[in-house]
CSV table of C-alpha atoms and ligand atoms in Angstrom, one decimal:
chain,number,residue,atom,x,y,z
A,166,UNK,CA,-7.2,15.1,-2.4
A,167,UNK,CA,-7.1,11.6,-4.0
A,168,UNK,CA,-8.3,11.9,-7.4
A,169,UNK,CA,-11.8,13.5,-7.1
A,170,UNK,CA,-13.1,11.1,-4.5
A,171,UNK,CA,-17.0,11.6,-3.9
A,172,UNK,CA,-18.3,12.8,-0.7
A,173,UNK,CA,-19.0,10.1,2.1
A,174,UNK,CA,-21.9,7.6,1.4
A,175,UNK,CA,-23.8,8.9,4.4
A,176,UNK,CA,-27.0,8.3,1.9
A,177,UNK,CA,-26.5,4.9,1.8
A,178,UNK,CA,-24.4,4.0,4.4
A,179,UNK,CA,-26.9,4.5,6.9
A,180,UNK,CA,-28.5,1.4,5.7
A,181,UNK,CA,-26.2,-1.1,5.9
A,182,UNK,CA,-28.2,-3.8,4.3
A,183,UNK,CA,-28.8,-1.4,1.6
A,184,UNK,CA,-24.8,-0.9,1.4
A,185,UNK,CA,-24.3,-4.4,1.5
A,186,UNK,CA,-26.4,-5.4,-1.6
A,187,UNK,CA,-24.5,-2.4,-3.7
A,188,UNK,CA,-21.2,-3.2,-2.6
A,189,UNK,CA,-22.3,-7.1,-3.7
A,190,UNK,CA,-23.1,-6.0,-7.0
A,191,UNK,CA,-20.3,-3.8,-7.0
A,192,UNK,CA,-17.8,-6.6,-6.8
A,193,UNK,CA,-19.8,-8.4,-9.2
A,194,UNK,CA,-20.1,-5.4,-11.9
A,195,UNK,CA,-16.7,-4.8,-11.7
A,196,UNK,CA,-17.1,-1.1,-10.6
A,197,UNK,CA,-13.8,-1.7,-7.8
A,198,UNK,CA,-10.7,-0.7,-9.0
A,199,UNK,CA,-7.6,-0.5,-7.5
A,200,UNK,CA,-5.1,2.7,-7.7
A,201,UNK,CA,-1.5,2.8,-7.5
A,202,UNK,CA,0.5,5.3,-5.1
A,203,UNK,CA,4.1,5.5,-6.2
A,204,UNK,CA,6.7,4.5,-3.6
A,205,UNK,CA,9.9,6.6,-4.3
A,206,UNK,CA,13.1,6.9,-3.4
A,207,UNK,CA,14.1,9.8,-1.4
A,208,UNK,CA,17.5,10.4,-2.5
A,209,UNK,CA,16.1,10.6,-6.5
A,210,UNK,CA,12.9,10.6,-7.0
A,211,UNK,CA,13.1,7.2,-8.6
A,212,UNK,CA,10.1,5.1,-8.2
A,213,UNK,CA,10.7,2.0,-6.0
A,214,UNK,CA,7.3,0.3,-5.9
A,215,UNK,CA,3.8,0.9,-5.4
A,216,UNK,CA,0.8,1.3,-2.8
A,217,UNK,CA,-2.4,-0.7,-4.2
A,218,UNK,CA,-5.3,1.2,-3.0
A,219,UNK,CA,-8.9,0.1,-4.0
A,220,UNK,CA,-11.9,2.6,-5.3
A,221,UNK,CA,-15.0,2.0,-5.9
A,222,UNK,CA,-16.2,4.0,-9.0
A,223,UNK,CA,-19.9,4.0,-8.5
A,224,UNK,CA,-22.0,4.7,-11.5
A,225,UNK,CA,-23.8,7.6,-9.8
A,226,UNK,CA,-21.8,9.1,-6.9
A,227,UNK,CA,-17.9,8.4,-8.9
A,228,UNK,CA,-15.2,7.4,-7.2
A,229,UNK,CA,-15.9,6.5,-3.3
A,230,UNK,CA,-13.1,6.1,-1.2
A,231,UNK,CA,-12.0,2.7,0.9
A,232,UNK,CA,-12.5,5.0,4.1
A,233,UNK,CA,-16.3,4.7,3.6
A,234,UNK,CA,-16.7,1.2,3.0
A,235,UNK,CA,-13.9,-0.9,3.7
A,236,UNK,CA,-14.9,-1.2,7.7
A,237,UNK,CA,-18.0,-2.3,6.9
A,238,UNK,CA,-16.4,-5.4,4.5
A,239,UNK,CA,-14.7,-6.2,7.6
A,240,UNK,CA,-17.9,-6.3,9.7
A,241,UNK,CA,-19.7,-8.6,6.9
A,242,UNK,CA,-16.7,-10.4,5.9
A,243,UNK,CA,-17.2,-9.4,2.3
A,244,UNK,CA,-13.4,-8.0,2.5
A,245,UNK,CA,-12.7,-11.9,1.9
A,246,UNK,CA,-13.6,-10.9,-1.8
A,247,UNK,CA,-12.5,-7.4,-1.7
A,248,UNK,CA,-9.5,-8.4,-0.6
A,249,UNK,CA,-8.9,-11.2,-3.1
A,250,UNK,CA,-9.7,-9.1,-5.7
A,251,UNK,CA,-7.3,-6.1,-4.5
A,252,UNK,CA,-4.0,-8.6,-4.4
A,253,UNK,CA,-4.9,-10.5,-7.7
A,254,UNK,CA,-5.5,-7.3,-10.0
A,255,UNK,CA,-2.4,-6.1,-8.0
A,256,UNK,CA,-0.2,-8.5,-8.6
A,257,UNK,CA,-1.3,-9.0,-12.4
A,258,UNK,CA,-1.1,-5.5,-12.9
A,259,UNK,CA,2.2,-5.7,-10.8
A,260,UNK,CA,3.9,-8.7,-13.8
A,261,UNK,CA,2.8,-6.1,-16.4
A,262,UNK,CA,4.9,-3.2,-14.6
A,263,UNK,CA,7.6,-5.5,-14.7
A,264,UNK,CA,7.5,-6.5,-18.2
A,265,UNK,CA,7.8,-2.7,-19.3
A,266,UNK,CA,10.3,-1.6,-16.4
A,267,UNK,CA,12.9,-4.5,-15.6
A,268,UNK,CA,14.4,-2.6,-13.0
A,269,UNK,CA,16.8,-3.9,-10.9
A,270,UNK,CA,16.0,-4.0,-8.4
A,271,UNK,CA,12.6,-5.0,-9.2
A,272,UNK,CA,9.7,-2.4,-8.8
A,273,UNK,CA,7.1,-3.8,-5.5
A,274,UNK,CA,3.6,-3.6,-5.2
A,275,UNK,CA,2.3,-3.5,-1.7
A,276,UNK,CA,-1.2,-4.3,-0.3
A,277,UNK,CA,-3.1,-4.2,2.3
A,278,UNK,CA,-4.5,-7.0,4.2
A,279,UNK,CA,-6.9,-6.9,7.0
A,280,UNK,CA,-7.0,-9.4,10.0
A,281,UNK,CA,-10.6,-11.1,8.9
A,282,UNK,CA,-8.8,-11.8,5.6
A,283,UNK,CA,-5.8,-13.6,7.2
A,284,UNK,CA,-8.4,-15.5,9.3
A,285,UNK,CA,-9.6,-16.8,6.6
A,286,UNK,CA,-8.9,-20.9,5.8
A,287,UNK,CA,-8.4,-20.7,2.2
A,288,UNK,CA,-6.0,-17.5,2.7
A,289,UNK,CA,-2.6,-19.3,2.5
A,290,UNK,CA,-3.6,-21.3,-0.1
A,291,UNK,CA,-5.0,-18.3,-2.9
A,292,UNK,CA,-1.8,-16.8,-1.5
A,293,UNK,CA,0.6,-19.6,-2.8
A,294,UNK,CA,-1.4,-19.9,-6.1
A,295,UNK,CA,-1.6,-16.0,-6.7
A,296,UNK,CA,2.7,-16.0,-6.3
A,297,UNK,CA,2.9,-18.9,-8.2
A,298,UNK,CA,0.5,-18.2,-11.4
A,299,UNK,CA,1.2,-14.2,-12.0
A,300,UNK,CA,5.0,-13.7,-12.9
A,301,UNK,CA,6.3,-11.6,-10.5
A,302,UNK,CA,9.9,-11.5,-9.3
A,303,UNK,CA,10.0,-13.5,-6.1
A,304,UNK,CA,9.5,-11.0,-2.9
A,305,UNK,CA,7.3,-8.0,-4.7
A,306,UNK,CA,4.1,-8.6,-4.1
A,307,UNK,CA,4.2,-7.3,-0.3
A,308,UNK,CA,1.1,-7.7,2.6
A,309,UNK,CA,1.0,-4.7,4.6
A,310,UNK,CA,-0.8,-4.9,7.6
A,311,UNK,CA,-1.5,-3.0,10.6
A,312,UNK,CA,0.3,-3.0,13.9
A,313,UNK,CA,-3.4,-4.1,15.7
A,314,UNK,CA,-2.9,-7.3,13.4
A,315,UNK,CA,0.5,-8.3,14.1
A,316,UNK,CA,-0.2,-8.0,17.9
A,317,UNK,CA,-3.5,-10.2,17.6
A,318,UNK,CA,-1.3,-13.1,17.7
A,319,UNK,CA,-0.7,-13.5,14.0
A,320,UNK,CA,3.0,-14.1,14.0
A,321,UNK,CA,2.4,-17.6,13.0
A,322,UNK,CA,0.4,-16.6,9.7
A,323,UNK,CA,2.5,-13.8,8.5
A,324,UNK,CA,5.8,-16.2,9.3
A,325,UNK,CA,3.8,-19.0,7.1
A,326,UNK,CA,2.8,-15.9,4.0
A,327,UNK,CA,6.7,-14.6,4.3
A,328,UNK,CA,8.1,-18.1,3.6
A,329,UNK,CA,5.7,-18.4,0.6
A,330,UNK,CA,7.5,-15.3,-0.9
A,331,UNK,CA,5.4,-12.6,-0.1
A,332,UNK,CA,6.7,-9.6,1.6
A,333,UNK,CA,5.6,-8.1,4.8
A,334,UNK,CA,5.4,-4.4,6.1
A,335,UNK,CA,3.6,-3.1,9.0
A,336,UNK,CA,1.4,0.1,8.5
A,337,UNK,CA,0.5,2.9,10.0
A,338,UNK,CA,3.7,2.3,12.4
A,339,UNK,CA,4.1,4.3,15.6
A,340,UNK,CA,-0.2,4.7,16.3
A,341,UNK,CA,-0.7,1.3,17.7
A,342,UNK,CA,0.7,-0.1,20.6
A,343,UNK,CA,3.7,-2.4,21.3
A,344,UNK,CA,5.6,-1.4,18.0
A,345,UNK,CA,9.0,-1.5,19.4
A,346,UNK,CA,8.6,-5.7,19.9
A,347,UNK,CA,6.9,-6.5,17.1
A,348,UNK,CA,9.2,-4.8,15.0
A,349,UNK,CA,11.7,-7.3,16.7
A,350,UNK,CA,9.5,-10.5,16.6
A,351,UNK,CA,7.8,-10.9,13.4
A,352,UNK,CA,10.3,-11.1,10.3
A,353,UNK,CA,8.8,-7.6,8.2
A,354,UNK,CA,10.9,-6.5,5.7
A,355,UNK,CA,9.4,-2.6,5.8
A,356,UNK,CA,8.0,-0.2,8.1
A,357,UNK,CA,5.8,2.1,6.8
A,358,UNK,CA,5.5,5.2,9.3
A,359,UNK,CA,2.6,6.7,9.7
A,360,UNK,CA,2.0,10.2,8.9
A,361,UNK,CA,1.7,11.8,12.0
A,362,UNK,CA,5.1,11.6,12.3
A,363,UNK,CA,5.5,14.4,10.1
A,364,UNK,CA,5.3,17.4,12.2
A,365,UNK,CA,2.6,19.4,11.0
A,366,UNK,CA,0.4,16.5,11.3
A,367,UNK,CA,0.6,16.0,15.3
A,368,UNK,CA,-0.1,19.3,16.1
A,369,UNK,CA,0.9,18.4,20.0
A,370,UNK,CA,4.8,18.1,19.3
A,371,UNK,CA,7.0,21.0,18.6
A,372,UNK,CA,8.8,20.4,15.2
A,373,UNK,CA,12.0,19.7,16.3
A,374,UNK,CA,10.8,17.2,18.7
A,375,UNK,CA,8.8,15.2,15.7
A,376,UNK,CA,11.7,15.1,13.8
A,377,UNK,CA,13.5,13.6,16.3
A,378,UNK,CA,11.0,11.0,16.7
A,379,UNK,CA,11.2,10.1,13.5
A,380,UNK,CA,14.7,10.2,13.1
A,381,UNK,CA,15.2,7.5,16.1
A,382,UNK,CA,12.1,5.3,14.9
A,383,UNK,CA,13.9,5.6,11.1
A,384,UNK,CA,17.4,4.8,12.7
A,385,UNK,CA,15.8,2.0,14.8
A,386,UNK,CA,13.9,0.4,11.6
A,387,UNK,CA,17.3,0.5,9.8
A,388,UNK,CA,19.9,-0.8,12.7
A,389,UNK,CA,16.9,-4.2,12.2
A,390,UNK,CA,17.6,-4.5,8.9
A,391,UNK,CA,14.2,-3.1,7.9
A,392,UNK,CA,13.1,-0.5,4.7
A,393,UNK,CA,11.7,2.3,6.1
A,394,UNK,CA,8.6,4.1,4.1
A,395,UNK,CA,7.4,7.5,5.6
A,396,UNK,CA,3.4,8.2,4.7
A,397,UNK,CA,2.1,10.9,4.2
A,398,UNK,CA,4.9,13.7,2.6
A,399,UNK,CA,3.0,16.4,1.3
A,400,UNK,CA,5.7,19.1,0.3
A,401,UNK,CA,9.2,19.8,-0.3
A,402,UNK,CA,10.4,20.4,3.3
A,403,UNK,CA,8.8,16.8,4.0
A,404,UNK,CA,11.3,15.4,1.3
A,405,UNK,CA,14.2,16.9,2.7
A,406,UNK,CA,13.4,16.0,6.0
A,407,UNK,CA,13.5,12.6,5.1
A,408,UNK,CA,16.6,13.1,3.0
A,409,UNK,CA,18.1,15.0,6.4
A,410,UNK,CA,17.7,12.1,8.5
A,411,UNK,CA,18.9,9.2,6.1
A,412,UNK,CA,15.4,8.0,5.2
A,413,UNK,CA,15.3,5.8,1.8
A,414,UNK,CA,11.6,5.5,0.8
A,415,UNK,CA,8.7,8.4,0.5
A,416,UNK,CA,5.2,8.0,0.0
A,417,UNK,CA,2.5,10.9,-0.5
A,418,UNK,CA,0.7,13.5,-2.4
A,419,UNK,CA,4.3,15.5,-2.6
A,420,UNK,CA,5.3,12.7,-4.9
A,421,UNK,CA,2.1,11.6,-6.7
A,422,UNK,CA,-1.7,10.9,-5.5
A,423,UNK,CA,-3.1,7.3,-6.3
A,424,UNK,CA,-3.4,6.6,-9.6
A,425,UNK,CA,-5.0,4.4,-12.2
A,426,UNK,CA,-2.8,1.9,-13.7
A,427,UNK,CA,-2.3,3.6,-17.2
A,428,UNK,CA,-1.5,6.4,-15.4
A,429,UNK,CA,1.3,5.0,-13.0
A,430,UNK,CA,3.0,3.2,-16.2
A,431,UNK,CA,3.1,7.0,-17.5
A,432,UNK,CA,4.5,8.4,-14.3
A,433,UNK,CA,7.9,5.7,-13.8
A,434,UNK,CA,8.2,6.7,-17.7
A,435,UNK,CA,8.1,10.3,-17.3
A,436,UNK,CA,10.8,10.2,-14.4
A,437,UNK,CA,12.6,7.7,-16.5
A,438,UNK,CA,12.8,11.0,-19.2
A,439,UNK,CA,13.6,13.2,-17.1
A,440,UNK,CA,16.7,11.3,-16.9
A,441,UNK,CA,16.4,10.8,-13.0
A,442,UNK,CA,18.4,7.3,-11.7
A,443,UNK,CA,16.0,5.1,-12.7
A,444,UNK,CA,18.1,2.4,-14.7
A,445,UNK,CA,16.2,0.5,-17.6
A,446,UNK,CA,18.2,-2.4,-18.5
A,447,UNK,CA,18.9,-2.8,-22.3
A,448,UNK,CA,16.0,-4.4,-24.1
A,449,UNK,CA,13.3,-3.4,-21.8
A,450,UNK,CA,10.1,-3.0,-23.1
A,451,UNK,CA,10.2,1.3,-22.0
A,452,UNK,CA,9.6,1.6,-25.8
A,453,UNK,CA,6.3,-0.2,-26.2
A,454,UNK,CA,4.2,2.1,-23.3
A,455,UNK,CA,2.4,3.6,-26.2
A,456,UNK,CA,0.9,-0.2,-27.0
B,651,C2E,P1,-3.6,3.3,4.3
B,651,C2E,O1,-3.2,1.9,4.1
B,651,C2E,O2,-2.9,4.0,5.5
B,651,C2E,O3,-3.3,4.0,2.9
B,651,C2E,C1,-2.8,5.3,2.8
B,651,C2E,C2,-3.9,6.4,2.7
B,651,C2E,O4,-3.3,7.7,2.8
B,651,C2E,C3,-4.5,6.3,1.3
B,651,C2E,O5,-5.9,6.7,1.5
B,651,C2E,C4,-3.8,7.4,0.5
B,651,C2E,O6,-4.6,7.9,-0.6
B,651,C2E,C5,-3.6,8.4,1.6
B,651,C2E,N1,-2.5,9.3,1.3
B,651,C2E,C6,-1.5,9.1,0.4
B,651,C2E,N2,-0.6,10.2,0.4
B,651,C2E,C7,-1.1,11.0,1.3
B,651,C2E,C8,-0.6,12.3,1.8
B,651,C2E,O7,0.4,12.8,1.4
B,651,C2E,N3,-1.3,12.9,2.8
B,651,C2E,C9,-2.5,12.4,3.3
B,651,C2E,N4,-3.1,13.0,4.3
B,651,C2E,N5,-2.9,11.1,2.9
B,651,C2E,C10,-2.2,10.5,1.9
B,651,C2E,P2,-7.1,5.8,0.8
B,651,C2E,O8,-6.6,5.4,-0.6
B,651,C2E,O9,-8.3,6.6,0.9
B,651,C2E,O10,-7.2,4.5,1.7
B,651,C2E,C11,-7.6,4.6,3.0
B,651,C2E,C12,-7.4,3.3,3.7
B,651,C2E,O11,-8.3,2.2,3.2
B,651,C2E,C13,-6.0,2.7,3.6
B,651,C2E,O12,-5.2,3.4,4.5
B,651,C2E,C14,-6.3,1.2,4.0
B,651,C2E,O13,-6.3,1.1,5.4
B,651,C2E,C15,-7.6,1.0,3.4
B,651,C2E,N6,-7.6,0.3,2.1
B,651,C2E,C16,-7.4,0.8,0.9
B,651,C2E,N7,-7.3,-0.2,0.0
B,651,C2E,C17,-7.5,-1.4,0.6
B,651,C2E,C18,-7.5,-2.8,0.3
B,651,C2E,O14,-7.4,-3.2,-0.9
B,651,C2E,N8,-7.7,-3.7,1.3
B,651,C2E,C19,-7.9,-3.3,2.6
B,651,C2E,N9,-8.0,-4.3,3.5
B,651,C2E,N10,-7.8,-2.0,3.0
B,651,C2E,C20,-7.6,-1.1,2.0
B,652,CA,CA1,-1.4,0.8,3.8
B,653,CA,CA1,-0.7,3.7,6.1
């Protein structure tokens, strides 16, 4: 799916002090990378922002996914670093995107954040210098994070990170539990829904009925003032779904798998090409991609 991800780490995994010690040297040998997922708009294909999602490209076994080690960070607390590592590259990589593609508005990057990393003390504080050192335009570096978080009784942190000029999005919407009043209570600025909300996903819902479940969360997200990203779009009938039901923002293999930085650069140039709405203003640095 993603890029030619190895297989598992069962090999290694099932010693986790063995896993530790490699995913310690890993951070330190700089073998994590982090991908980026384009975040289009439905209505052109235009490319809105992007998903950060981290790799680890392991010299023997190649690219591992974050599904087989990004738990056990959690466990250890060793996501502290991951984590750190993930927003800074993003959001450096994220003032270079900007320098080539002054869009307006400006493209977002978007990354996730797990709950041991907004426990941690000096969080609020890398935060504030991250925002204020990179070059970003103010609001497009956003923290996604997962409805299981913003229930723990984290309104209080997330308020504090939004007022420093991050953006917020809940993830995964609609699989936790008591989405409908957090959605009201803490200030996000997107909803990402999940993709089991796409009908061939669920398996238990009749088409029709999905879409209609979609349509009233989309509708819901929208009458609170919130952008709405659907997960998970995978073909053409997705895409007009989406379209169907007024949804502005698309995310998923339909559109582009994660990619490596160089890569995404190429893919907002190619739809700028194709002559697709995305509008470079004059003097935009579209012309030096090559360098
Ligand atoms: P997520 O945040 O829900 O990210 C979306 C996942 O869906 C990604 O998997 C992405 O590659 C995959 N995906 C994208 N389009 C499609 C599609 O059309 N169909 C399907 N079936 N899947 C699609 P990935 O990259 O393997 O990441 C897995 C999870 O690892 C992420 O789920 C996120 O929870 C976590 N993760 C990734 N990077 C980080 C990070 O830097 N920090 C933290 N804390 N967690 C991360
Ligand atoms: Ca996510
Ligand atoms: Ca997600």
């Amino acid at each position: 799916s993603s890029g030619g991800m190895a297989d598992g780490f069962s090999a290694v995994s099932a010693d986790s002090v063995a896993l530790e010690t490699e995913l310690r040297n890993a951070v330190e040998q700089g073998q994590l990378e982090i991908f980026y997922q384009p975040i289009v708009r439905v209505a052109d294909c235009s490319v809105a922002g992007f998903e950060a999602l981290i790799r680890w490209r392991h010299p023997e076994r190649g690219l591992i996914s974050p599904d087989d080690f990004i738990a056990h960070c959690e466990e250890t607390g060793l996501i502290v670093t991951l984590g750190r590592f993930a927003l800074d590259q993003a959001a450096h990589d994220l003032a270079q995107l900007q320098r080539f593609f002054p869009l307006n508005p400006p493209l977002f990057a978007s990354v996730n954040v797990s709950r041991r990393q907004l426990r941690d003390p000096a969080f609020e504080s890398f935060l504030r210098h991250l925002l204020a050192d990179c070059g970003i335009a103010p609001g497009t570096l956003k923290l996604e994070v997962t409805e299981s978080v913003a229930a723990a009784n984290a309104q209080a942190i997330l308020r504090r990170i939004r007022a420093l000029g991050a953006g917020l999005a809940i993830d995964d919407f609609g699989t936790g539990q008591s989405s409908l009043s957090q959605l009201k209570d803490i200030p996000f600025d997107t909803v990402k829904i999940d993709k089991s909300f796409l009908s061939r996903h669920g398996g238990t819902h009749s088409e029709s009925d999905s879409s209609v479940v979609l349509s009233s969360i989309v509708t819901l997200a929208h009458d609170l003032k919130r952008d709405v990203v659907v997960e998970g779009v995978e073909s053409e009938a997705d895409a007009s779904l989406l379209d169907e039901i007024g949804c502005e923002f698309a995310q998923g293999f339909y559109y582009s798998p994660p990619l490596p930085l160089a890569d995404a650069l190429n893919y907002i140039a190619r739809h700028y090409d194709a002559g697709t709405a995305i509008k470079i203003e004059p003097g935009s640095g579209a012309a030096s991609l090559g360098g």
